[in-house]
Coordinates of C-alpha atoms in Angstrom, one line a residue:
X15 CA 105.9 216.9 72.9
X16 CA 108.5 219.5 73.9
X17 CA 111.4 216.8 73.4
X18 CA 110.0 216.2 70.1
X19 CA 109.7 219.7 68.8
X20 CA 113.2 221.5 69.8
X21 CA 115.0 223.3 66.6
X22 CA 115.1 220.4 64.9
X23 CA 113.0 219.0 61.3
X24 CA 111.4 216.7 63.5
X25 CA 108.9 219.3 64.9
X26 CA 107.3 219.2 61.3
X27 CA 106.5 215.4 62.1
X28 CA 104.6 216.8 65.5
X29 CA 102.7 219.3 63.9
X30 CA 102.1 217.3 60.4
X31 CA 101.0 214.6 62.4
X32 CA 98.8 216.4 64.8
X33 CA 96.8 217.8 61.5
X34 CA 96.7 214.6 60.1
X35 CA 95.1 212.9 62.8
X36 CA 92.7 215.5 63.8
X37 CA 91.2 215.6 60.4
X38 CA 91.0 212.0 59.8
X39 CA 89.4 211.6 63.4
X40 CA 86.8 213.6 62.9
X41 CA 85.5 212.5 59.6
X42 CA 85.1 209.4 61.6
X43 CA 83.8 210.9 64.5
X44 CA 81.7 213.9 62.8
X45 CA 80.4 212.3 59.5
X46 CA 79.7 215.8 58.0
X47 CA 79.8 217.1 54.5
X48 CA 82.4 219.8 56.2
X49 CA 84.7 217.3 58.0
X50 CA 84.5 214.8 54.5
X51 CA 85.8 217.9 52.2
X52 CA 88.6 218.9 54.8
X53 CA 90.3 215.6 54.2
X54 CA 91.7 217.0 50.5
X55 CA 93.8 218.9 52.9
X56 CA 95.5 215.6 53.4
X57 CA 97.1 215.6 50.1
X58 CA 98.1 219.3 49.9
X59 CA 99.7 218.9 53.9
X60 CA 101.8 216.3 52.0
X61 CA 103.7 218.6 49.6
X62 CA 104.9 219.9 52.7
X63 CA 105.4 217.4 54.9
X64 CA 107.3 215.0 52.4
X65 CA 110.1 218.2 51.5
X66 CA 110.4 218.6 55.6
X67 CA 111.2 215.3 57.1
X68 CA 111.3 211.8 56.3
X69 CA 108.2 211.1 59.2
X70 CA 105.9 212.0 56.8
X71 CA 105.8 207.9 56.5
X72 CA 104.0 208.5 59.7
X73 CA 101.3 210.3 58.0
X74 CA 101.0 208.1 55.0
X75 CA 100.4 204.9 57.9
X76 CA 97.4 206.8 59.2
X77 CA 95.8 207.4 56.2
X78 CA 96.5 204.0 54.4
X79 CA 94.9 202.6 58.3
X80 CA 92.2 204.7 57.7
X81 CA 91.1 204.2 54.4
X82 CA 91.4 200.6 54.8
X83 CA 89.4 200.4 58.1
X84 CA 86.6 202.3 56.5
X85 CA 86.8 200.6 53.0
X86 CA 87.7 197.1 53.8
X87 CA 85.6 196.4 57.3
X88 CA 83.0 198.9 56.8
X89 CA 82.7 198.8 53.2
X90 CA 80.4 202.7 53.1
X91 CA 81.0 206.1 53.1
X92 CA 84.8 205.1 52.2
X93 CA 84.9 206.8 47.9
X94 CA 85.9 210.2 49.3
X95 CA 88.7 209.1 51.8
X96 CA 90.1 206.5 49.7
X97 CA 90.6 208.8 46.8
X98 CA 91.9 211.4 49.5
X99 CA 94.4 208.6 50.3
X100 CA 95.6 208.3 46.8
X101 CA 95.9 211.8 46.3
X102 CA 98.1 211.8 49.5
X103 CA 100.2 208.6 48.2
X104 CA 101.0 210.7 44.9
X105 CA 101.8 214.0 47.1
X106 CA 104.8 212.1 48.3
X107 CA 106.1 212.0 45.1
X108 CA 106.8 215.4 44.6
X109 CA 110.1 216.0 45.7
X110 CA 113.6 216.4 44.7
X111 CA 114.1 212.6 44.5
X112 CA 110.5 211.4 43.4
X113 CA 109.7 207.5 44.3
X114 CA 113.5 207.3 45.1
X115 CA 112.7 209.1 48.9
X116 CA 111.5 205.9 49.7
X117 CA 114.6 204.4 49.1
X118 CA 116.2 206.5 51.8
X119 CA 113.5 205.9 54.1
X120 CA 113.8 202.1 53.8
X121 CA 117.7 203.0 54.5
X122 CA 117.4 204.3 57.2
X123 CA 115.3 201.6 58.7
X124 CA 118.3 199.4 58.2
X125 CA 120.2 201.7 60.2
X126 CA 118.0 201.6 62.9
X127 CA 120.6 199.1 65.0
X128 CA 122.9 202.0 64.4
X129 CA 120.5 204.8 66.0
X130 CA 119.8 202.6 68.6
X131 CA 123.3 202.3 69.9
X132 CA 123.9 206.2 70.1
X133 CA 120.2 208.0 70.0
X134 CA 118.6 208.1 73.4
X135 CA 115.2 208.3 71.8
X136 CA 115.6 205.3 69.5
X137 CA 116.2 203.4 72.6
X138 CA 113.8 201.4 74.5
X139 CA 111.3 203.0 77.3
X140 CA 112.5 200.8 80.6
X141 CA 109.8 199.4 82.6
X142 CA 110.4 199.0 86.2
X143 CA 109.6 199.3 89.5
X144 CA 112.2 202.7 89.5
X145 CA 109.7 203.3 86.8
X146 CA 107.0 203.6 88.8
X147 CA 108.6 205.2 92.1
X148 CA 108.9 208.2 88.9
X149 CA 105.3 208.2 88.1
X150 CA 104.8 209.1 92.1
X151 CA 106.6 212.0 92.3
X152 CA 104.1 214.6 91.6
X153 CA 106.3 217.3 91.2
X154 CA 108.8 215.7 88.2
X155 CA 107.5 216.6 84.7
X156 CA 108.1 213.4 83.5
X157 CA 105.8 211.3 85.8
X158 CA 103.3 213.3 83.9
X159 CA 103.3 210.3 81.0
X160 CA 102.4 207.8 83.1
X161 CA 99.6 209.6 84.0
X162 CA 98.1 210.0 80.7
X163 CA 99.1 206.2 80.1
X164 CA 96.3 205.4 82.6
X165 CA 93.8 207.5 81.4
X166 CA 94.6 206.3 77.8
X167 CA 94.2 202.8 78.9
X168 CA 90.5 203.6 80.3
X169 CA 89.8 205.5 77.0
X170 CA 90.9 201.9 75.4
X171 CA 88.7 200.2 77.5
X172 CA 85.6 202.8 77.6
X173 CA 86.0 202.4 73.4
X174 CA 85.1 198.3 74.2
X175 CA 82.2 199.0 76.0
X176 CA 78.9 198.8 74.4
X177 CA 76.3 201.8 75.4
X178 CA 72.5 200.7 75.6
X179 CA 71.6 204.1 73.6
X180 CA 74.1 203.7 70.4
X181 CA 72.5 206.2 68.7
X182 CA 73.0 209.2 71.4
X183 CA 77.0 208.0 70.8
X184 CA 79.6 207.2 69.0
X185 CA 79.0 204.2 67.1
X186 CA 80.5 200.7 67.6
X187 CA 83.2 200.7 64.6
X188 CA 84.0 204.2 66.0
X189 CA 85.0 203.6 69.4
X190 CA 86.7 200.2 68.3
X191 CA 88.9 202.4 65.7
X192 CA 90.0 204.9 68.2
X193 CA 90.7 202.2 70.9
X194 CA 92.9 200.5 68.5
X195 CA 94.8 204.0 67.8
X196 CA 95.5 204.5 71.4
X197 CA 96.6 201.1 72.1
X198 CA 98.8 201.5 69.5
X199 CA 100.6 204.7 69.9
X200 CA 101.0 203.5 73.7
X201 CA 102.3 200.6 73.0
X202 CA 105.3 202.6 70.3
X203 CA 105.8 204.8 72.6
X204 CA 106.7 202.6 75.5
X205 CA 109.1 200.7 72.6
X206 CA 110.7 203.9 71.8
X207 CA 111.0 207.2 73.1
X208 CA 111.0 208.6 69.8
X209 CA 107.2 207.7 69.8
X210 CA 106.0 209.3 73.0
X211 CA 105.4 212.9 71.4
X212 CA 103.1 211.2 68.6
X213 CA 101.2 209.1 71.4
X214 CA 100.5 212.1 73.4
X215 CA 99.1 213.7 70.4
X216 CA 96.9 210.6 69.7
X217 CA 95.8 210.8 73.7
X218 CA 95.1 214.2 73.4
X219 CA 92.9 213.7 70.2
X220 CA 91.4 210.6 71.0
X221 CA 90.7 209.6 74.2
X222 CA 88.6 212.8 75.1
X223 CA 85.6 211.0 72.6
X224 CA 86.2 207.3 74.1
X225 CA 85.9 208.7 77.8
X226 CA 83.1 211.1 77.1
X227 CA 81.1 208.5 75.9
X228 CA 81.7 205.8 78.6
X229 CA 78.7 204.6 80.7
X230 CA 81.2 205.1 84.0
X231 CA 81.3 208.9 83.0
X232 CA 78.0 209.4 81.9
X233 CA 76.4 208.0 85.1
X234 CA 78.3 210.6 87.2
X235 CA 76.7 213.6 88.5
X236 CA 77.2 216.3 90.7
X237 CA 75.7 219.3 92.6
X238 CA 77.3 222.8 90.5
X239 CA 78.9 223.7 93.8
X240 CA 81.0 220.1 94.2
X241 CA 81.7 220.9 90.1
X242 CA 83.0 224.5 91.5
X243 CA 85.4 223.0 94.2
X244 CA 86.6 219.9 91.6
X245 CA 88.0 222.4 89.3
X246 CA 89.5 224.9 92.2
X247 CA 91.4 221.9 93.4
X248 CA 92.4 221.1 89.7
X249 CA 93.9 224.3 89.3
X250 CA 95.4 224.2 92.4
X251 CA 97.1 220.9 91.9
X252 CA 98.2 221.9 88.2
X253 CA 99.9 225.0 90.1
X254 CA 101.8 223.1 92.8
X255 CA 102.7 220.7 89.9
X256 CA 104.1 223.2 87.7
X257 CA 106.3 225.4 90.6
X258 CA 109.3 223.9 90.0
X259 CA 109.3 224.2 86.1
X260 CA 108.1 227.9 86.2
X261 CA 110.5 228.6 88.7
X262 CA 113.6 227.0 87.0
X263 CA 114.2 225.2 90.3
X264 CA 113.3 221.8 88.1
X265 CA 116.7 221.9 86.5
X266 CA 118.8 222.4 89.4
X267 CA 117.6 218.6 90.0
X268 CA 117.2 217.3 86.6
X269 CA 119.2 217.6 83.1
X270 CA 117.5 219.1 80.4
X271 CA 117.5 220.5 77.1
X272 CA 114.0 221.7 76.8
X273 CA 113.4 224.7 79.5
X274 CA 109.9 226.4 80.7
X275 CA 109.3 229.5 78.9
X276 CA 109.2 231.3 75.7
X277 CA 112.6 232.0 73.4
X278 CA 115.0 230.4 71.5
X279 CA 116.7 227.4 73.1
X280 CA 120.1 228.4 74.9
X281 CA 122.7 225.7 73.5
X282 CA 122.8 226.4 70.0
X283 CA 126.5 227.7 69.2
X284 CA 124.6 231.3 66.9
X285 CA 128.0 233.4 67.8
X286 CA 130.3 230.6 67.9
X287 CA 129.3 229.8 64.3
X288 CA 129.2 233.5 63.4
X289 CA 133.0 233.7 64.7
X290 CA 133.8 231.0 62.5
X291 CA 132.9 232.8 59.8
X292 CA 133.6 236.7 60.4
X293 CA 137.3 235.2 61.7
X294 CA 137.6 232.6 58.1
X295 CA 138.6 229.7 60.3
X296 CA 139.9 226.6 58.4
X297 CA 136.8 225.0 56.7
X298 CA 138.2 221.1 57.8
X299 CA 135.5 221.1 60.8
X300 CA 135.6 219.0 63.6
X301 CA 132.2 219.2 65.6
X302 CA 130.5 216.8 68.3
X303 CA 127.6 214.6 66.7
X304 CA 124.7 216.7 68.4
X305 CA 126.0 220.1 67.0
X306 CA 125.9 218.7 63.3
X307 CA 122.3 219.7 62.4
X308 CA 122.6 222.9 63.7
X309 CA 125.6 223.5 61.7
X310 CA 124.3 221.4 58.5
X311 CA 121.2 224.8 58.4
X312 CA 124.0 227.3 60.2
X313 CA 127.2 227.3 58.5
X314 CA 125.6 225.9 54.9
X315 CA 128.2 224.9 51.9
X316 CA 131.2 226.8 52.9
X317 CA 131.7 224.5 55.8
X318 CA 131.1 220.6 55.5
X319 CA 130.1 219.1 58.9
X320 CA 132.0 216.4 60.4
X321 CA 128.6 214.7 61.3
X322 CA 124.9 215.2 61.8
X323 CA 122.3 213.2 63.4
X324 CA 122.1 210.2 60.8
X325 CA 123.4 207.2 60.4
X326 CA 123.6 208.0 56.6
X327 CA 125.7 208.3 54.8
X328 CA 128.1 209.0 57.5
X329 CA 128.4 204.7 58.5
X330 CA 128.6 202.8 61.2
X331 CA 132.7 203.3 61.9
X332 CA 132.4 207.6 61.8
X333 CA 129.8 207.1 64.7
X334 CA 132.0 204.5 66.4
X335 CA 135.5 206.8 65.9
X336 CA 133.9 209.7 67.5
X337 CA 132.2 207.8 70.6
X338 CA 136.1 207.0 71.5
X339 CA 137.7 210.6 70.5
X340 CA 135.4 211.9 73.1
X341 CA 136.7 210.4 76.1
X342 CA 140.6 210.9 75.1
X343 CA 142.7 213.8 75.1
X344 CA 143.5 215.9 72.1
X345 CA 147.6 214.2 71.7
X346 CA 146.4 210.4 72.0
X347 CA 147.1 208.4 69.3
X348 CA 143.3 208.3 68.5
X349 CA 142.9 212.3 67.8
X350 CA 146.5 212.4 66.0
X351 CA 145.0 209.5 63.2
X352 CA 141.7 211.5 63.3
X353 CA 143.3 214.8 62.9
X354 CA 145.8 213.4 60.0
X355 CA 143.1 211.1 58.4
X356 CA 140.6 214.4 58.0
X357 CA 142.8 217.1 58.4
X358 CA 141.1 218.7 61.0
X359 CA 142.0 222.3 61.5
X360 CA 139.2 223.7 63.5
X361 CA 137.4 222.6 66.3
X362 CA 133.6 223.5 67.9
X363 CA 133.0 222.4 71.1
X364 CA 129.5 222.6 73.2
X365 CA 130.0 223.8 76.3
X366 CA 126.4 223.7 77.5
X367 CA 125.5 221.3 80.5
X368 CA 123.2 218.9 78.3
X369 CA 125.1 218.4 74.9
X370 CA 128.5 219.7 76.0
X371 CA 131.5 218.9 77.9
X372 CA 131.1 215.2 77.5
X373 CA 132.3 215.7 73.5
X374 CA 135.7 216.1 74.2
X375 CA 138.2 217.0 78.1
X376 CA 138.0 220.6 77.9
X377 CA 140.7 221.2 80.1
X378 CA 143.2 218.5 78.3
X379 CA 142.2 220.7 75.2
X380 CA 143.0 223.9 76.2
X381 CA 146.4 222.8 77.9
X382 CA 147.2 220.6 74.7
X383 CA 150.5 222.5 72.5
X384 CA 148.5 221.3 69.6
X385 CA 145.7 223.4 70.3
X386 CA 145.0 227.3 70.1
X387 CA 141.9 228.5 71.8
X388 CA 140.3 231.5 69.2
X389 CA 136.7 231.5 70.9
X390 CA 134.8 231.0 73.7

């Protein structure tokens, strides 16, 4: 979830998607006058979501698989969500460009070859054997996901089993439903990284109700005091696991942009940006391709960005020209037809260890004659 929700408009997706599942799950899974009425939240979620970011096509899949699970297979009980679901469908309308935002989202599924190329979490999940020598260190964050991938697939196979006492559980079409979920936020989020906050959110949600009600769990009991020492050896584990992250010691190991703790995120250039503008700086920008959305919400109409995170309308040849002025010098042919072509006056670098340094030879730059160093 954290590499989903940095300052970025994709942590409205998380959260959007979080409410939108929760409430659809449990008017499946709590039948209840109170859980049917809080699915006209759906539509009024919407305004929101569909003026935040273009994922709300995330939410509109899990209603549209909702609706039609309960009113095509099960045919009852479905009036109420299936007008919700309408309601929901017509809440994406309202925005600045009407029907015409689907345009731009079937846009930028064409460009998906494009995000794929120079988007880490567009790219595919690799499944190997180093793969699985990560899931055994206990320590690394990251093995963590493995280790809800297992439990998620006995939650998919607890929702297949059949309980002698249907009526003391969930029922049949129930547990089927939220196998199918799982299964398939596992399996998108093993295609992409992009997909692996929204499957942990459909884990979390979920699987809780398909394990509860297996016959493997029900059948286990044990003495209070065994209990007592299960969840003292929990904790315990959960502690050594976390050391390195609460210590900072994880990320003298590993590369990363998201850090343990509370605060704002180090890497964003605030002062930088407020230089730019207390010091007038030439407006013609040139900026590396991960500092554009920050600069897009920072720097707002006075200073175009060069680029920001999406393939449109920028093309496939501005992503391509920048990928080889990064890894030459500042008085190569390549930077004097970029500087000429977009008269570039000012430049903003990253420095930081995750999204800087690799944007452009800092130390060719500040010994270039071309270039004046105002800030840093």
């Amino acid at each position: 979830v954290a590499m989903n929700t940095p300052g970025r408009a994709n942590l409205f997706t998380m959260v959007m998607a979080a409410f939108f599942l929760e409430i659809l799950w449990s008017a499946e899974t709590e039948p209840t006058e109170s859980a049917e009425k809080q699915l006209w939240l759906l539509p009024a979620l919407m305004l929101l979501w569909v003026n935040l970011h273009p994922g709300f096509i995330y939410g509109l899949a899990m209603v549209a698989a909702f609706a039609a699970w309960r009113g095509l297979l099960l045919r009852k009980n479905a009036r109420q969500l299936l007008v919700a679901a309408a309601a929901t469908f017509t809440a994406t309308l309202v925005n600045p460009w009407g029907w015409r935002i689907y345009r731009g989202v079937m846009a930028q599924g064409e460009a998906m070859p494009v995000h794929r190329g120079f988007i880490v979490e567009w790219a595919r999940m690799p499944v190997s054997w180093a793969v699985v020598r990560e899931s055994l260190r206990w320590r690394d964050p990251h093995s963590g996901f493995w280790w809800l991938m297992l439990l998620t697939i006995a939650a998919i196979v607890a929702g297949f089993l059949r309980r002698r006492h249907p009526a003391q559980a969930l029922s049949i079409h129930r547990r089927l439903l939220g196998s199918l979920v799982l299964a398939a936020s596992a399996v998108a989020a093993v295609v992409f990284y992009r997909f692996q906050g929204l499957y942990v959110i459909a884990a979390v949600i979920v699987a809780p109700d398909l394990l509860m009600d297996a016959p493997f769990i029900k059948r286990i009991t044990a003495p209070r005091a065994a209990t007592a020492m299960s969840c003292a050896l929990l904790i315990a584990f959960m502690s050594w696991r976390a050391h390195d992250l609460i210590t900072n010691e994880y990320y003298f190991s590993a590369p990363s942009m998201q850090v343990f703790g509370a605060g704002l995120a180090p890497w964003p250039p605030e002062r930088a940006a407020r230089f730019i503008e207390e010091h007038r700086l030439p407006r013609e920008i040139y900026h590396s391709y991960a500092l554009g959305g920050y600069l897009l919400w920072r720097l707002t109409h006075e200073y175009p960005v060069f680029i920001d995170g999406r393939a449109l309308p920028y093309g496939d040849s501005l992503f391509l020209s920048q990928q080889q002025l990064m890894i030459t010098g500042p008085e190569s042919p390549e930077w004097q037809a970029a500087i000429e072509k977009w008269k570039i006056r000012t430049l903003i670098v990253s420095a930081d260890r995750f999204t800087g340094y690799a944007t452009l030879p800092l130390r060719q730059a500040c010994d270039s004659p071309l270039l004046r160093l105002m800030y840093l």
